[in-house]
JSON list of C-alpha atoms in Angstrom, two decimals:
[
{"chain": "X", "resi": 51, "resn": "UNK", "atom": "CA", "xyz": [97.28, -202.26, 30.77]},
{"chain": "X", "resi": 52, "resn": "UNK", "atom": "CA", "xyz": [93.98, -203.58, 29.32]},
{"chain": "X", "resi": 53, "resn": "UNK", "atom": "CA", "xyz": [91.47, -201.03, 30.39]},
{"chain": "X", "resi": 54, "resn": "UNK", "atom": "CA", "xyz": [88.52, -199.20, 28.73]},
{"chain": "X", "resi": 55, "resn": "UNK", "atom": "CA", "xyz": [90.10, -195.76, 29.33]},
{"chain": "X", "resi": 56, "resn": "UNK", "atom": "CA", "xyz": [93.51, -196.90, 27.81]},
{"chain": "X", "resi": 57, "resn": "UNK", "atom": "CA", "xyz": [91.52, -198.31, 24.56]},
{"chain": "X", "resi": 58, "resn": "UNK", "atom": "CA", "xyz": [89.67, -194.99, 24.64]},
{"chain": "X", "resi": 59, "resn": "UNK", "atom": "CA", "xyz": [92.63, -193.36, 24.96]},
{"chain": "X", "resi": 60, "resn": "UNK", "atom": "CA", "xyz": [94.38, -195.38, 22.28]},
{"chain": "X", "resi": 61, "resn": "UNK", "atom": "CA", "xyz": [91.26, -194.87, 20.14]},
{"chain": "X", "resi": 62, "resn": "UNK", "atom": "CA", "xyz": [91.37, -190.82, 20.02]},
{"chain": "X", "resi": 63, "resn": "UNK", "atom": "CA", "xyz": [95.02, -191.08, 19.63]},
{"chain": "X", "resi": 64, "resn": "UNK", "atom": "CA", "xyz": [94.40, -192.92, 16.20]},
{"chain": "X", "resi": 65, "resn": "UNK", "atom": "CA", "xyz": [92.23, -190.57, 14.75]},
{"chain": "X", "resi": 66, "resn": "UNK", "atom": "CA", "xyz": [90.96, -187.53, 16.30]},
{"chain": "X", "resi": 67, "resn": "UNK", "atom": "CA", "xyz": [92.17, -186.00, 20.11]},
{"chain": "X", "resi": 68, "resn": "UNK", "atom": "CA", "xyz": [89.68, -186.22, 23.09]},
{"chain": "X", "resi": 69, "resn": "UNK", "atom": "CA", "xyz": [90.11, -184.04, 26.62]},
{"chain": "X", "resi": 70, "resn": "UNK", "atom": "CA", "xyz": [90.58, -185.91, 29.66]},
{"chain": "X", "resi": 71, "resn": "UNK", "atom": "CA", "xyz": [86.82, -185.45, 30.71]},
{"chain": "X", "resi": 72, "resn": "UNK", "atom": "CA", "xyz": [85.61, -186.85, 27.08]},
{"chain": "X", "resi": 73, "resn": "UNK", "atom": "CA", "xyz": [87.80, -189.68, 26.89]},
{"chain": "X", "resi": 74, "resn": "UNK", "atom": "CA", "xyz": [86.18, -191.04, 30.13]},
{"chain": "X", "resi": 75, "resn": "UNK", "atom": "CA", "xyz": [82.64, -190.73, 28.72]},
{"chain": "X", "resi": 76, "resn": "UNK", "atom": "CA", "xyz": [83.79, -192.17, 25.59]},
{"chain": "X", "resi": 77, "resn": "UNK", "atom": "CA", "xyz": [85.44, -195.05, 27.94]},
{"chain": "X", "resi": 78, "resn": "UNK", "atom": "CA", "xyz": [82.30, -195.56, 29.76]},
{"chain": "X", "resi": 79, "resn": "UNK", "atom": "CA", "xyz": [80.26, -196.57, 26.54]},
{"chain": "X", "resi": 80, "resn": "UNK", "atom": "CA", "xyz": [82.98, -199.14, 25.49]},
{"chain": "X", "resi": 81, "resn": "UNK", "atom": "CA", "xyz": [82.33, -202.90, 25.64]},
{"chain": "X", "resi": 82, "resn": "UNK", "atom": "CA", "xyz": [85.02, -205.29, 26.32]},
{"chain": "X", "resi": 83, "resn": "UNK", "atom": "CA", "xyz": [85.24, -208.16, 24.83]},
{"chain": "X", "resi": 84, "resn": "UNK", "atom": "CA", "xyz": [87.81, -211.07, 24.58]},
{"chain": "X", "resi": 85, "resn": "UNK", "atom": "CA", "xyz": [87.50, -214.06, 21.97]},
{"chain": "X", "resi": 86, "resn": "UNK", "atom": "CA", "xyz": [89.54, -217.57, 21.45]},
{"chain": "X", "resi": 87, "resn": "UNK", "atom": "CA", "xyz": [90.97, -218.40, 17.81]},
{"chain": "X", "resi": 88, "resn": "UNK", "atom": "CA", "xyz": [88.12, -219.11, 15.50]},
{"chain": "X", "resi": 89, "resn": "UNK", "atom": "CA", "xyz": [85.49, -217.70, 17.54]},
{"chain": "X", "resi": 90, "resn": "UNK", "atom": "CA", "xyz": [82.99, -215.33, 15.82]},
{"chain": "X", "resi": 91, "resn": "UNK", "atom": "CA", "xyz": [82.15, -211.87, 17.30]},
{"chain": "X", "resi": 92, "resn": "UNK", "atom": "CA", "xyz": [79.46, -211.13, 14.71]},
{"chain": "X", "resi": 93, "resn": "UNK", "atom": "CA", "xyz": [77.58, -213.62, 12.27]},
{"chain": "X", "resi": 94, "resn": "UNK", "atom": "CA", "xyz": [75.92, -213.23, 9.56]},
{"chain": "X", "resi": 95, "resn": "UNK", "atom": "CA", "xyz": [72.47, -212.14, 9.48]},
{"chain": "X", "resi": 96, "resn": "UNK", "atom": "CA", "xyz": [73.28, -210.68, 12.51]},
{"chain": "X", "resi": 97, "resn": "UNK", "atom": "CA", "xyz": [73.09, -206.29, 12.77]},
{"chain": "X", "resi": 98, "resn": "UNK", "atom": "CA", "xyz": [76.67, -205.50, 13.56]},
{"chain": "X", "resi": 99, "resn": "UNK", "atom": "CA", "xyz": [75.65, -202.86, 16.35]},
{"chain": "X", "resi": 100, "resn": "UNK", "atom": "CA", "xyz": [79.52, -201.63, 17.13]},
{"chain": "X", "resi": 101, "resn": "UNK", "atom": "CA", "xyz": [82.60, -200.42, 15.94]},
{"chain": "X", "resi": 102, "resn": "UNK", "atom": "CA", "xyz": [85.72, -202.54, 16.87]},
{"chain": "X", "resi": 103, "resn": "UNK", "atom": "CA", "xyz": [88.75, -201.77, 17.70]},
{"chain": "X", "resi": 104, "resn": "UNK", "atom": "CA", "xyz": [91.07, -204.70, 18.20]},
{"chain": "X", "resi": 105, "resn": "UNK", "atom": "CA", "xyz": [93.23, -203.80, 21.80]},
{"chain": "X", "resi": 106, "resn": "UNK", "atom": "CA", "xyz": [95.33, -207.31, 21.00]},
{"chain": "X", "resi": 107, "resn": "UNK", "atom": "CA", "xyz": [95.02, -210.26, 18.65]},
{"chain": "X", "resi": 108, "resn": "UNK", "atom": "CA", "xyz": [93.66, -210.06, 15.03]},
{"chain": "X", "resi": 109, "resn": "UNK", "atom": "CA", "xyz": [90.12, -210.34, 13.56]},
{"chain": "X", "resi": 110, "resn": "UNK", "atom": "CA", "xyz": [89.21, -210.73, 9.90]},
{"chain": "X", "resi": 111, "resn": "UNK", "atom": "CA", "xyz": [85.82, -209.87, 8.51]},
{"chain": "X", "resi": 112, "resn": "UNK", "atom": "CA", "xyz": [84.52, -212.22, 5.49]},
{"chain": "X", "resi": 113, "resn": "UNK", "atom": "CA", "xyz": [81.79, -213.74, 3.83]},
{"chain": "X", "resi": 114, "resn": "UNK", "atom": "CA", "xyz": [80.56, -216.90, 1.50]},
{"chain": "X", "resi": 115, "resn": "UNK", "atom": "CA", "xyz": [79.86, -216.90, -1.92]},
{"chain": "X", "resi": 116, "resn": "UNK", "atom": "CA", "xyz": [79.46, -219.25, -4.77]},
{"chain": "X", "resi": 117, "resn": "UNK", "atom": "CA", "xyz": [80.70, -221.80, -1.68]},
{"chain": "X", "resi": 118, "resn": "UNK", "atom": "CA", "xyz": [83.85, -219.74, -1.31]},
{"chain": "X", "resi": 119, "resn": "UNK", "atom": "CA", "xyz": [85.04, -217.67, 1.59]},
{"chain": "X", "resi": 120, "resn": "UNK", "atom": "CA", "xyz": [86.04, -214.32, 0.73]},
{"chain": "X", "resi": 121, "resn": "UNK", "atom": "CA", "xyz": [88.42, -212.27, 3.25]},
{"chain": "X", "resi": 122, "resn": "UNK", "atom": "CA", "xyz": [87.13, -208.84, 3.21]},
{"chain": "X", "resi": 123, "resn": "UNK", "atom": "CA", "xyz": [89.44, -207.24, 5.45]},
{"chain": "X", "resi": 124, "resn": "UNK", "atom": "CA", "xyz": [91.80, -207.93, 8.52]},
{"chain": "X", "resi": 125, "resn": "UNK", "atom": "CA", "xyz": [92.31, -205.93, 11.53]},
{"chain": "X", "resi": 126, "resn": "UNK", "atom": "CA", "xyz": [95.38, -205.95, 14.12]},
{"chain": "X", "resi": 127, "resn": "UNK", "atom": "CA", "xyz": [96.48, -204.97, 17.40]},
{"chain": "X", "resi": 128, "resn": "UNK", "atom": "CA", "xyz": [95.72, -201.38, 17.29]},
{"chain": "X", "resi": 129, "resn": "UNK", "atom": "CA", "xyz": [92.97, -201.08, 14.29]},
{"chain": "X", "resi": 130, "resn": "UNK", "atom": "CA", "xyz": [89.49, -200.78, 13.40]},
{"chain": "X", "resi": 131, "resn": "UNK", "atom": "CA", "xyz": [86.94, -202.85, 12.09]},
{"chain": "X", "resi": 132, "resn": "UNK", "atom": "CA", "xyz": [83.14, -202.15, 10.92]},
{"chain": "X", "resi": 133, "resn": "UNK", "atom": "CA", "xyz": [80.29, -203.63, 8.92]},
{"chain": "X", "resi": 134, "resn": "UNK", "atom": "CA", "xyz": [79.51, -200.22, 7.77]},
{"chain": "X", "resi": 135, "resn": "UNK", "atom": "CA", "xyz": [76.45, -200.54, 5.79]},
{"chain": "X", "resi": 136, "resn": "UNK", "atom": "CA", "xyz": [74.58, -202.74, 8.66]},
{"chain": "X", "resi": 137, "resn": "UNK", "atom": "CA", "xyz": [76.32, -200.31, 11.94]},
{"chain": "X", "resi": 138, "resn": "UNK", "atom": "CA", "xyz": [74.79, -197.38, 9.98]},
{"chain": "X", "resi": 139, "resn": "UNK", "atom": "CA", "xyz": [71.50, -198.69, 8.75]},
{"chain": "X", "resi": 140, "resn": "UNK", "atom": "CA", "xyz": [71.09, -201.33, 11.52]},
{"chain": "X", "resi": 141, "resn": "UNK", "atom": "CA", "xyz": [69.99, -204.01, 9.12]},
{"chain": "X", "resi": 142, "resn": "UNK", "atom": "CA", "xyz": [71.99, -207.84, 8.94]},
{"chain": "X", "resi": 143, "resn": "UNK", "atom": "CA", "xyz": [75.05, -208.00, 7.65]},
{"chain": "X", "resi": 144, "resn": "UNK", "atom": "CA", "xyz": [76.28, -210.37, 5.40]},
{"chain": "X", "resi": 145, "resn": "UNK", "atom": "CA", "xyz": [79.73, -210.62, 6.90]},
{"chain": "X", "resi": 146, "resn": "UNK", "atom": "CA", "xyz": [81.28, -212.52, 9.51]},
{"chain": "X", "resi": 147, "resn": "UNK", "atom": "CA", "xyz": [84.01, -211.03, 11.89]},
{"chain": "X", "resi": 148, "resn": "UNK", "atom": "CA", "xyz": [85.87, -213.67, 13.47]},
{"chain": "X", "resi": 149, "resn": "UNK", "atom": "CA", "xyz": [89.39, -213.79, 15.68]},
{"chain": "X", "resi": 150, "resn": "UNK", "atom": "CA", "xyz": [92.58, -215.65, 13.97]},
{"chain": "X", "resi": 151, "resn": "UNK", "atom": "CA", "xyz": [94.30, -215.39, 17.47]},
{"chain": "X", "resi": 152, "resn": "UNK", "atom": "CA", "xyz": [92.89, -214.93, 20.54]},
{"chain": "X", "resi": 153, "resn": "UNK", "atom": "CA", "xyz": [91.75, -211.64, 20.91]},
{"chain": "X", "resi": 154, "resn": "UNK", "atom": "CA", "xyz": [90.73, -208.40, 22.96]},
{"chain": "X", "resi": 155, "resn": "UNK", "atom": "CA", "xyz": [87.80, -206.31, 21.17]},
{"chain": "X", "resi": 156, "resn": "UNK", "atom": "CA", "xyz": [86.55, -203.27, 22.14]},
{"chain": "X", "resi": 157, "resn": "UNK", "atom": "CA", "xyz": [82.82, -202.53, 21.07]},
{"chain": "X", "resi": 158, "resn": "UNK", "atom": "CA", "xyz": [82.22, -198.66, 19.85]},
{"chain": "X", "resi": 159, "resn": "UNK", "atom": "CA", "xyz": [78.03, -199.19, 20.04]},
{"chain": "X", "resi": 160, "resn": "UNK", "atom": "CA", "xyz": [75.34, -197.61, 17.85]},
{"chain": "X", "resi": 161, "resn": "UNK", "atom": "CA", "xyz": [73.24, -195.79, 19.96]},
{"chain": "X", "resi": 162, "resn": "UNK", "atom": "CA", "xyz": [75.37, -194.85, 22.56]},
{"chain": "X", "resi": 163, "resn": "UNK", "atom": "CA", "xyz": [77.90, -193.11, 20.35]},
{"chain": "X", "resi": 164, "resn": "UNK", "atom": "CA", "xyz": [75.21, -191.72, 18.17]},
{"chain": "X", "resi": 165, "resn": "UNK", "atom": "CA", "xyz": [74.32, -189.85, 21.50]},
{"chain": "X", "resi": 166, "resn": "UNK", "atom": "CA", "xyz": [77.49, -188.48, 22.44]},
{"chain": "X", "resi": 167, "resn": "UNK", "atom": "CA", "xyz": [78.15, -187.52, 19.09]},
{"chain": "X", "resi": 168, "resn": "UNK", "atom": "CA", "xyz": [75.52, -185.21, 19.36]},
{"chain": "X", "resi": 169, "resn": "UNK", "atom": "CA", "xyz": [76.32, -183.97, 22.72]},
{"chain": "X", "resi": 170, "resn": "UNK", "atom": "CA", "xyz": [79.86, -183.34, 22.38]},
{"chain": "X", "resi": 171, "resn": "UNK", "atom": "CA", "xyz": [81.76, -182.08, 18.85]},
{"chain": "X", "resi": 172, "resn": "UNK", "atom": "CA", "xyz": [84.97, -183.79, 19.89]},
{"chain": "X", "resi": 173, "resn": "UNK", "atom": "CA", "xyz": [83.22, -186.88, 20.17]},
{"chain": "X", "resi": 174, "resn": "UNK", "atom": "CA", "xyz": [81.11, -186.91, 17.30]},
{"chain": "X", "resi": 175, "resn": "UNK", "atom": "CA", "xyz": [84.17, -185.55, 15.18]},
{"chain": "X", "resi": 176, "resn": "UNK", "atom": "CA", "xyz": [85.88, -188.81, 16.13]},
{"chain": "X", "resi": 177, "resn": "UNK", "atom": "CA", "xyz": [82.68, -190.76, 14.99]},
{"chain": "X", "resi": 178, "resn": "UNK", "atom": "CA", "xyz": [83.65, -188.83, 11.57]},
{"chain": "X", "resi": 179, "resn": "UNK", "atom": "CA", "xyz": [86.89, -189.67, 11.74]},
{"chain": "X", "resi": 180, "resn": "UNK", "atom": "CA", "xyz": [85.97, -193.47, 12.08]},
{"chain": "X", "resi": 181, "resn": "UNK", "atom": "CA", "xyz": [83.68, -193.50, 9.55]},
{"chain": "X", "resi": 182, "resn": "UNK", "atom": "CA", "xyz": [86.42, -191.76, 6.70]},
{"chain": "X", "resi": 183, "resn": "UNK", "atom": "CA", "xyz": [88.86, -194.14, 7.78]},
{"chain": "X", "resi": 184, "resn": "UNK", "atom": "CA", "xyz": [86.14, -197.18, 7.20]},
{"chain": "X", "resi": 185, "resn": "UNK", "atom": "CA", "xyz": [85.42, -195.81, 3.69]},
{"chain": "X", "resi": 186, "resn": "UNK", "atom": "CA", "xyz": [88.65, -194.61, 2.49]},
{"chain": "X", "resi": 187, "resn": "UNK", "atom": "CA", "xyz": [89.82, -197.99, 3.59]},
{"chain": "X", "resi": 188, "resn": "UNK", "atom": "CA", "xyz": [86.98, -199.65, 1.56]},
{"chain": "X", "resi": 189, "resn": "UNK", "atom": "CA", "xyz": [87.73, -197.08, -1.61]},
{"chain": "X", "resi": 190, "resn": "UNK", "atom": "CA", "xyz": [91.53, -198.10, -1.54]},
{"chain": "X", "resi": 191, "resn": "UNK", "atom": "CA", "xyz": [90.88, -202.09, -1.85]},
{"chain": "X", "resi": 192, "resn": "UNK", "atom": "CA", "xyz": [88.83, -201.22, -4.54]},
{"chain": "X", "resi": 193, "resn": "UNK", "atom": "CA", "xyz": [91.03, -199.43, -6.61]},
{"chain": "X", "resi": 194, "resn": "UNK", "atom": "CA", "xyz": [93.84, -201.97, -5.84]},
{"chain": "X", "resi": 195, "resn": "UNK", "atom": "CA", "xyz": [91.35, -204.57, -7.03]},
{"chain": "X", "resi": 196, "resn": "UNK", "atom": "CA", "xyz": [90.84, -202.48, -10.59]},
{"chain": "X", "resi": 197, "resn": "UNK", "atom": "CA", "xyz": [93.95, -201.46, -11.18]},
{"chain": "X", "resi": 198, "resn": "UNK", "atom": "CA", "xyz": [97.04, -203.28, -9.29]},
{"chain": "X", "resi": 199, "resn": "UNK", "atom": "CA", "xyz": [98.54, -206.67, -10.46]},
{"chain": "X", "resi": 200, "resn": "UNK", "atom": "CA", "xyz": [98.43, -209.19, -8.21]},
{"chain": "X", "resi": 201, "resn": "UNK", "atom": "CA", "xyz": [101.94, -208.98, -7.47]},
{"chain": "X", "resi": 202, "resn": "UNK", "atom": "CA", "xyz": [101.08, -205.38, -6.95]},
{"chain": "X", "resi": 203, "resn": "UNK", "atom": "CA", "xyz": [98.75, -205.75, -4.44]},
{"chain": "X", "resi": 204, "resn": "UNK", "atom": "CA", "xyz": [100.68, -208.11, -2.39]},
{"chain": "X", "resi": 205, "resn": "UNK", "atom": "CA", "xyz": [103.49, -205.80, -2.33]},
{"chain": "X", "resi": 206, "resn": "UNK", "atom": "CA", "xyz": [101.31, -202.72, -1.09]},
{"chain": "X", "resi": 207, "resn": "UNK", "atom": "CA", "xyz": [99.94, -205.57, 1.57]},
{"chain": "X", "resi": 208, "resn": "UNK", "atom": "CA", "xyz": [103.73, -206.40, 2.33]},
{"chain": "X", "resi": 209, "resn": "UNK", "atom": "CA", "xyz": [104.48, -202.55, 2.64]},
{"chain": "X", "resi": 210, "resn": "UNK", "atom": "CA", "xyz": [101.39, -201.09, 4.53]},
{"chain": "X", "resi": 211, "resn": "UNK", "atom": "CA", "xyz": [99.98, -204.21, 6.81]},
{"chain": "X", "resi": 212, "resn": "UNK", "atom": "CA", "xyz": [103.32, -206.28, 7.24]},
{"chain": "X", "resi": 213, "resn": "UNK", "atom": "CA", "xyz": [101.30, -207.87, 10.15]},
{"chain": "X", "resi": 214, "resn": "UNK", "atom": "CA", "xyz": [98.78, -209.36, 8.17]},
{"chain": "X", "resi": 215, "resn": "UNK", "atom": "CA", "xyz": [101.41, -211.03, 6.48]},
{"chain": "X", "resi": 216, "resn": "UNK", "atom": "CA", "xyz": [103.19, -212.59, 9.53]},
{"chain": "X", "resi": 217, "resn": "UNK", "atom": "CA", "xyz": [99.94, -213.62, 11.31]},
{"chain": "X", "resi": 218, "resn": "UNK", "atom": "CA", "xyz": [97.04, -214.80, 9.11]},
{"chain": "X", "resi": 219, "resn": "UNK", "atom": "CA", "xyz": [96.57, -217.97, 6.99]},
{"chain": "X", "resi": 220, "resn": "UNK", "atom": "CA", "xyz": [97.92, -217.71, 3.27]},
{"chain": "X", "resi": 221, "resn": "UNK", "atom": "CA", "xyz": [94.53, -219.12, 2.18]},
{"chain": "X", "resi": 222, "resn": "UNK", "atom": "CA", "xyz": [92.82, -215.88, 4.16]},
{"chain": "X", "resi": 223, "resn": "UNK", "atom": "CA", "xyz": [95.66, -213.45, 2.75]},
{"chain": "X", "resi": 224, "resn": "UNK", "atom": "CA", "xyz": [94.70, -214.93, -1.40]},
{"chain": "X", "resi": 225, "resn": "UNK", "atom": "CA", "xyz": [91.16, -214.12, -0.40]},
{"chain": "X", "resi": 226, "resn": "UNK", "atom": "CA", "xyz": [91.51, -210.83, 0.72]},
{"chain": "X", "resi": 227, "resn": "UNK", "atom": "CA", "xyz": [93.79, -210.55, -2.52]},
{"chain": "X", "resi": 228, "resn": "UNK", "atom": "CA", "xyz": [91.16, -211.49, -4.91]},
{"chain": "X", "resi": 229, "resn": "UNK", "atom": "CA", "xyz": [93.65, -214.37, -5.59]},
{"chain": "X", "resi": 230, "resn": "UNK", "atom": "CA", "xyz": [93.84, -218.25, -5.56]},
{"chain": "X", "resi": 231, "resn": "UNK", "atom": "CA", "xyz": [96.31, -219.54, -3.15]},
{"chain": "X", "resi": 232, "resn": "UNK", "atom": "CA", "xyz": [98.13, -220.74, -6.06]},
{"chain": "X", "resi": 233, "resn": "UNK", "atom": "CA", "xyz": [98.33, -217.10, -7.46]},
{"chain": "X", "resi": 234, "resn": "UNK", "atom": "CA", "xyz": [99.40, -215.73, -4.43]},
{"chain": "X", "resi": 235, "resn": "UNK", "atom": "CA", "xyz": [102.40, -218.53, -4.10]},
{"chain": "X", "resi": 236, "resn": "UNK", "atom": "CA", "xyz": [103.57, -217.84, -7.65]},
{"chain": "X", "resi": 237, "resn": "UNK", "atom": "CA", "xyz": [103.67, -214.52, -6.61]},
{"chain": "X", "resi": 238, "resn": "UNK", "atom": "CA", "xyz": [105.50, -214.86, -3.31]},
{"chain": "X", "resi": 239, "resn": "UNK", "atom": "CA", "xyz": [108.17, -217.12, -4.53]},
{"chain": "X", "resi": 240, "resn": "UNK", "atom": "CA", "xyz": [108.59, -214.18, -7.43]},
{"chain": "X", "resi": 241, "resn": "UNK", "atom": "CA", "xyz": [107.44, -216.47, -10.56]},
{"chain": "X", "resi": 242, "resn": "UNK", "atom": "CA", "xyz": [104.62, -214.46, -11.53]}
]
């Protein structure tokens, strides 16, 4: 059932434990929030004020350059998204987070965390634990980036986020790659 205390719930079970009592004031700061296909929860220039976990559908965060849209990262049923640099500085971001399906999101916002992370260690260890995740995450791409092939990256893609691979666009998949669509269909059909 779609509820903040299951997402809560569902949240500490993904990275870091929370007692009965602290899962319902994490619950209580949650925001809910459901999107259609296509439809942006954050644009850009905008401060990217929460964390999000995605309860159902899929969300991608990208941006635009040199007239291209670049796929910085996709999140599923059951994952997390932030725009790190603007949730921790509270500056715009430069990314766009957007749903490929239809979509339950549940905000994780700034302040309010930020003050039960200092209130209660569980809480704010779980903070920690979301922000490792974020840059770990972030750190892996990289590497993959430097020093994968691109049939090695879409093999690590295939073995780690098989989901991403069912459910998004193949255009939106070559992006995240660092690939051209072509690329990643030469690669696919085992040519390259």
């Amino acid at each position: 059932m779609d509820t903040k205390l299951n997402a809560a719930t569902a949240i500490s079970q993904l990275l870091s434990p929370l007692n009965e009592d602290q899962l319902e004031i994490f619950a209580s700061i949650l925001i809910r929030t459901e999107l259609k296909k296509n439809e942006l929860l954050f644009k850009e220039g905008q401060i990217s004020d929460q964390i999000g976990y995605v309860y159902k559908g899929m969300v991608r965060q990208f941006y635009y350059k040199n007239n291209r849209e670049l796929t910085e990262h996709f999140a599923c049923n059951g994952s997390m998204f932030i725009c790190i640099e603007s949730f921790l500085r509270q500056k715009p971001t430069p990314l766009k987070v957007e749903a490929i399906e239809p979509s339950v999101v549940y905000g994780i916002p700034y302040h309010p965390l930020e003050e039960l992370s200092k209130e209660y260690y569980e809480i704010g260890l779980l903070y920690r634990k979301m922000l490792e995740a974020s840059l770990i995450l972030s750190q892996r791409k990289a590497d993959s980036i430097r020093f994968e092939s691109a049939r090695e990256r879409y093999e690590r893609l295939m073995k780690n986020n098989p989901e991403i691979i069912r459910r998004a666009p193949l255009s939106q998949i070559a992006s995240l790659l660092e690939m051209t669509p072509e690329t990643l269909s030469r690669v696919r059909a085992g040519t390259l």
